[in-house]
Amino acid sequence: MKNERRVTLKEIAERTGVSVGTVHCAIYGKKGVSEKTRKIILEEVKKSNFHLNENASLLKRGVQNVMVVLPKMEGEDGFYFRGIWEGIKKTAEGLSRSHFQFRYMEVDYRLDEISQALAKVYDEEADNIQGLITVSDNQEANVWAARFGRMGIPTVLISSYKEKAKNVYSVKVNHDKAGKLAGEFLYHTLRGKPGKVLVLTGNTDIYSNRKYVTAFLNYMREHCDWLDMVCVPGFGAENIDVSVRQALEGENFIGAFICNARNTMQFCKIAEDYDQCRDMIVVGTDVFHELSPYFENGVLTASIYQCNREQGSRAVGMLQELLSGTEKPEAVEEMPIGLVMKYNYEFYVS
Amino acid sequence: MKNERRVTLKEIAERTGVSVGTVHCAIYGKKGVSEKTRKIILEEVKKSNFHLNENASLLKRGVQNVMVVLPKMEGEDGFYFRGIWEGIKKTAEGLSRSHFQFRYMEVDYRLDEISQALAKVYDEEADNIQGLITVSDNQEANVWAARFGRMGIPTVLISSYKEKAKNVYSVKVNHDKAGKLAGEFLYHTLRGKPGKVLVLTGNTDIYSNRKYVTAFLNYMREHCDWLDMVCVPGFGAENIDVSVRQALEGENFIGAFICNARNTMQFCKIAEDYDQCRDMIVVGTDVFHELSPYFENGVLTASIYQCNREQGSRAVGMLQELLSGTEKPEAVEEMPIGLVMKYNYEFYVS
DNA sequence: GTGAAAGCGCTAACAA
DNA sequence: TTGTTAGCGCTTTCAC
């Protein structure tokens, strides 16, 4: 229970009869230390419960530059990525005081734009950065991420489809659980009420949409056989406006599930024009301030929160661990999923 | 877009033609600097966007000792506080590498035990600690917290009823919103199904229980007039076992709301003995691993997650800000509330 | 393969 | 009121 002073490098050096430089090399596994002395040193390190003083370490090392390359925060892209950006910036701010410098690059979000941006960063900045946070929505971007990793730049991918690669880490949500959670909510709210459920399936070329909708539909098939699923594809306001209106005019629905942020937004806008939507159970995806009025007026019953802020926050945390610690985080970290309604959406809006 | 070196204290000193010592005093608002020079210095600080290098600052200052005094993690107490402890320890671990040393004190949780523990810490350790994290469930504990604050030890209260006091900060949940959220879920799931709802009101001497239940009942009165609320008081397994069984034997319920962790646990145990509970909508409070089987088998439909881990985590964060930064956090910070079901409880269990 | 030493930016004690 | 300075614990370069 006493306040013990922590052991220092110097003390380890004294106790093992070598110099601090040698201890340093031993700890970091650098060459220039004989196997014998290394072993002695590491034993003493363990025995005396030595941990590097991160402050001293970072102070000496100087600033580390981290590049963040993500889709921009505006327009429909922003619905999802604004939360990510928020999480990143907030956490980064708390860190940059210390010894990290973050540089932000917002790119347009078309399926190939990220790789272009990454290529540019690779050519122009690779020598100036010590870490990278980005998103990878396709094979090509994955290849770029791997390239950064291979040249020793730790890279954290957010909400991405990721393959194993050296120095490449990832934070993501479990789309399977997310789909089931949406289903579970409809199960409880529509139990014993036969009818049709409108499902906006989004863009099935996008890995997350596909995975998420499939999990949802499987759940419904298994647990809600009294409900009819009516699927309408499309991604973004322009793509779904007509087809959703047609669906609502053609049939009566008692529920709806929408699998991404931009479609959730557009559906809510449309729903206001249709009386039948007033009593529908509507489960959307993501939480952003443009949805506030629909939570308030009851158009949107619930939304699946994919913890985007937490994903951003954790990505920064992982990079910090990678850049400052001696122990590495898991290659893939899964974030929670939440279900948000009128009385708690405010805590999650971005 | 260039990597700019950050401005240092020394540079500010040079630019304003004073010494580093003076700049230091000016920044920290210490006496010994004339108003005139202070103004000049602070202007330069702002102009050149100077921020203290936290690493250097902490390195120089040496370890800061933080005491954590909270109810123990075992037994019924643990249902709620285990999450708090988890959040604290995880975040503290990431920090202690740097320059904070956390000491943990688990106390028995009776209404007056915390103040006793605080008194002991105050007498024996006050000179050795620079920060305190604890919980205050009554007036007396609040007085102790204020004492620590007054003698310059920043104190963060978790899930507490808190009064304004110097150097005393607090993280908590919004019980009003939490109660409404529980109500909202019952509204959607029991809509159009008249019947009775069992409400375990807990211990109304406890501030949080009282506030939470009141909000819930008000919501139900206003929005669910087709439902009958049947209230049963009591706190803890032994207190409620008989009365809950009596209630279940005497009447039929279509839903239940339980306002604290230990009662939620006990209700689930009891519910397994009663057939009528199989189709009930049961909304509990808090998420801990002992509840897992009941989420899985459907006894527990949903639970209100009070973000205990996040509360613990944030408490540590606040203390860090208090001990290392120049800018203070808000005196009271409100944490999110979540609604957790079968397919996402796993992310929140502790 | 190992040791010595400069210095990262800041804090605090002391000197002026 | 202001200036000077040692040194926190580590990383890294250079000398041996």
mmCIF file of C-alpha atoms in Angstrom, chain A residues 1 3-4 6 52-56 58-59 63 65 67 94 96-99 101 103-104 128 174 177 180-181 184-185 188-189 191 193 219 223 279 281 301 325 334-339 341-344 346-348, chain B residues 1 3-4 6 52-56 58-59 63 65 67 94 96-99 101 103-104 128 174 177 180-181 184-185 188-189 191 193 219 223 279 281 301 321 334-339 341-344 346-348:
data_model
loop_
_atom_site.group_PDB
_atom_site.id
_atom_site.type_symbol
_atom_site.label_atom_id
_atom_site.label_comp_id
_atom_site.label_asym_id
_atom_site.label_seq_id
_atom_site.Cartn_x
_atom_site.Cartn_y
_atom_site.Cartn_z
ATOM 1 C CA MET A 1 0.000 0.000 0.000
ATOM 2 C CA ASN A 3 3.705 4.670 -2.754
ATOM 3 C CA GLU A 4 6.658 3.036 -4.380
ATOM 4 C CA ARG A 6 8.964 3.140 -10.065
ATOM 5 C CA LEU A 52 9.372 2.136 -19.561
ATOM 6 C CA ASN A 53 8.396 5.613 -18.547
ATOM 7 C CA GLU A 54 6.287 6.597 -21.487
ATOM 8 C CA ASN A 55 6.623 10.282 -20.816
ATOM 9 C CA ALA A 56 10.355 10.217 -20.857
ATOM 10 C CA LEU A 58 8.033 10.170 -25.915
ATOM 11 C CA LEU A 59 9.685 13.337 -24.770
ATOM 12 C CA VAL A 63 6.657 14.152 -32.278
ATOM 13 C CA ASN A 65 3.161 12.171 -37.240
ATOM 14 C CA MET A 67 -2.050 10.719 -41.087
ATOM 15 C CA GLY A 94 -6.181 14.632 -25.928
ATOM 16 C CA SER A 96 -1.514 15.580 -29.386
ATOM 17 C CA ARG A 97 -0.895 17.553 -26.267
ATOM 18 C CA SER A 98 1.544 14.833 -25.548
ATOM 19 C CA HIS A 99 3.544 13.969 -28.534
ATOM 20 C CA GLN A 101 0.719 15.206 -34.421
ATOM 21 C CA ARG A 103 -2.901 15.452 -39.993
ATOM 22 C CA TYR A 104 -6.296 15.070 -41.538
ATOM 23 C CA ASN A 128 7.132 11.975 -42.946
ATOM 24 C CA ASN A 174 -19.987 -7.168 -35.974
ATOM 25 C CA LYS A 177 -24.884 -9.258 -34.523
ATOM 26 C CA LYS A 180 -29.783 -9.819 -35.524
ATOM 27 C CA LEU A 181 -30.236 -6.976 -33.075
ATOM 28 C CA GLU A 184 -34.730 -8.860 -32.359
ATOM 29 C CA PHE A 185 -36.271 -5.450 -31.889
ATOM 30 C CA HIS A 188 -40.516 -7.953 -29.799
ATOM 31 C CA THR A 189 -42.412 -5.003 -31.207
ATOM 32 C CA ARG A 191 -44.992 -10.000 -32.161
ATOM 33 C CA LYS A 193 -49.059 -8.678 -35.518
ATOM 34 C CA TYR A 219 -33.020 -13.735 -38.345
ATOM 35 C CA HIS A 223 -37.943 -16.021 -35.812
ATOM 36 C CA ASP A 279 -47.824 3.621 -36.680
ATOM 37 C CA ILE A 281 -42.083 0.339 -36.317
ATOM 38 C CA THR A 301 -38.664 4.127 -33.682
ATOM 39 C CA GLY A 325 4.229 0.905 -26.272
ATOM 40 C CA GLU A 334 -14.688 -5.472 -32.520
ATOM 41 C CA MET A 335 -16.723 -2.581 -31.220
ATOM 42 C CA PRO A 336 -20.110 -2.751 -29.504
ATOM 43 C CA ILE A 337 -23.443 -2.267 -31.214
ATOM 44 C CA GLY A 338 -26.200 -0.234 -29.650
ATOM 45 C CA LEU A 339 -29.908 0.189 -30.121
ATOM 46 C CA MET A 341 -34.418 5.274 -29.271
ATOM 47 C CA LYS A 342 -36.039 8.600 -28.572
ATOM 48 C CA TYR A 343 -34.835 8.924 -25.011
ATOM 49 C CA ASN A 344 -31.201 8.146 -25.537
ATOM 50 C CA GLU A 346 -29.061 12.446 -27.932
ATOM 51 C CA PHE A 347 -26.062 10.779 -26.341
ATOM 52 C CA TYR A 348 -25.006 9.283 -29.632
ATOM 53 C CA MET B 1 0.122 20.519 -44.424
ATOM 54 C CA ASN B 3 4.888 18.847 -40.183
ATOM 55 C CA GLU B 4 5.485 21.792 -37.957
ATOM 56 C CA ARG B 6 5.536 22.589 -31.832
ATOM 57 C CA LEU B 52 2.376 22.579 -22.785
ATOM 58 C CA ASN B 53 4.179 19.409 -23.639
ATOM 59 C CA GLU B 54 2.448 17.025 -21.348
ATOM 60 C CA ASN B 55 5.213 14.465 -21.494
ATOM 61 C CA ALA B 56 7.831 16.872 -20.378
ATOM 62 C CA LEU B 58 4.658 14.891 -16.271
ATOM 63 C CA LEU B 59 8.184 13.633 -16.532
ATOM 64 C CA VAL B 63 4.319 10.288 -10.214
ATOM 65 C CA ASN B 65 -0.862 9.128 -6.671
ATOM 66 C CA MET B 67 -6.709 6.723 -4.662
ATOM 67 C CA GLY B 94 -3.069 2.697 -19.920
ATOM 68 C CA SER B 96 -0.019 4.440 -15.155
ATOM 69 C CA ARG B 97 2.563 3.545 -17.718
ATOM 70 C CA SER B 98 2.959 7.236 -17.974
ATOM 71 C CA HIS B 99 2.999 8.880 -14.675
ATOM 72 C CA GLN B 101 -0.032 5.551 -9.794
ATOM 73 C CA ARG B 103 -4.178 2.587 -5.510
ATOM 74 C CA TYR B 104 -7.368 0.687 -5.039
ATOM 75 C CA ASN B 128 0.365 11.076 -0.126
ATOM 76 C CA ASN B 174 -29.343 10.778 -16.364
ATOM 77 C CA LYS B 177 -33.835 9.685 -19.364
ATOM 78 C CA LYS B 180 -38.115 7.122 -19.885
ATOM 79 C CA LEU B 181 -36.060 4.827 -22.073
ATOM 80 C CA GLU B 184 -40.345 3.728 -24.233
ATOM 81 C CA PHE B 185 -39.333 0.137 -24.782
ATOM 82 C CA HIS B 188 -43.406 -0.179 -28.239
ATOM 83 C CA THR B 189 -43.492 -3.789 -27.164
ATOM 84 C CA ARG B 191 -48.658 -1.430 -27.470
ATOM 85 C CA LYS B 193 -51.915 -5.259 -25.319
ATOM 86 C CA TYR B 219 -43.687 8.051 -18.489
ATOM 87 C CA HIS B 223 -48.011 7.197 -22.554
ATOM 88 C CA ASP B 279 -43.988 -14.416 -22.663
ATOM 89 C CA ILE B 281 -41.528 -8.364 -21.670
ATOM 90 C CA THR B 301 -35.945 -9.089 -22.831
ATOM 91 C CA GLU B 321 -7.174 16.130 -17.039
ATOM 92 C CA GLU B 334 -23.390 12.906 -17.982
ATOM 93 C CA MET B 335 -22.794 9.532 -19.530
ATOM 94 C CA PRO B 336 -24.937 7.825 -22.176
ATOM 95 C CA ILE B 337 -27.643 5.288 -21.449
ATOM 96 C CA GLY B 338 -28.044 2.197 -23.537
ATOM 97 C CA LEU B 339 -30.716 -0.400 -24.107
ATOM 98 C CA MET B 341 -30.812 -7.045 -25.721
ATOM 99 C CA LYS B 342 -29.835 -10.598 -26.509
ATOM 100 C CA TYR B 343 -27.721 -9.806 -29.530
ATOM 101 C CA ASN B 344 -25.608 -7.072 -28.059
ATOM 102 C CA GLU B 346 -22.120 -9.458 -24.756
ATOM 103 C CA PHE B 347 -20.411 -6.182 -25.555
ATOM 104 C CA TYR B 348 -21.465 -4.687 -22.269
#
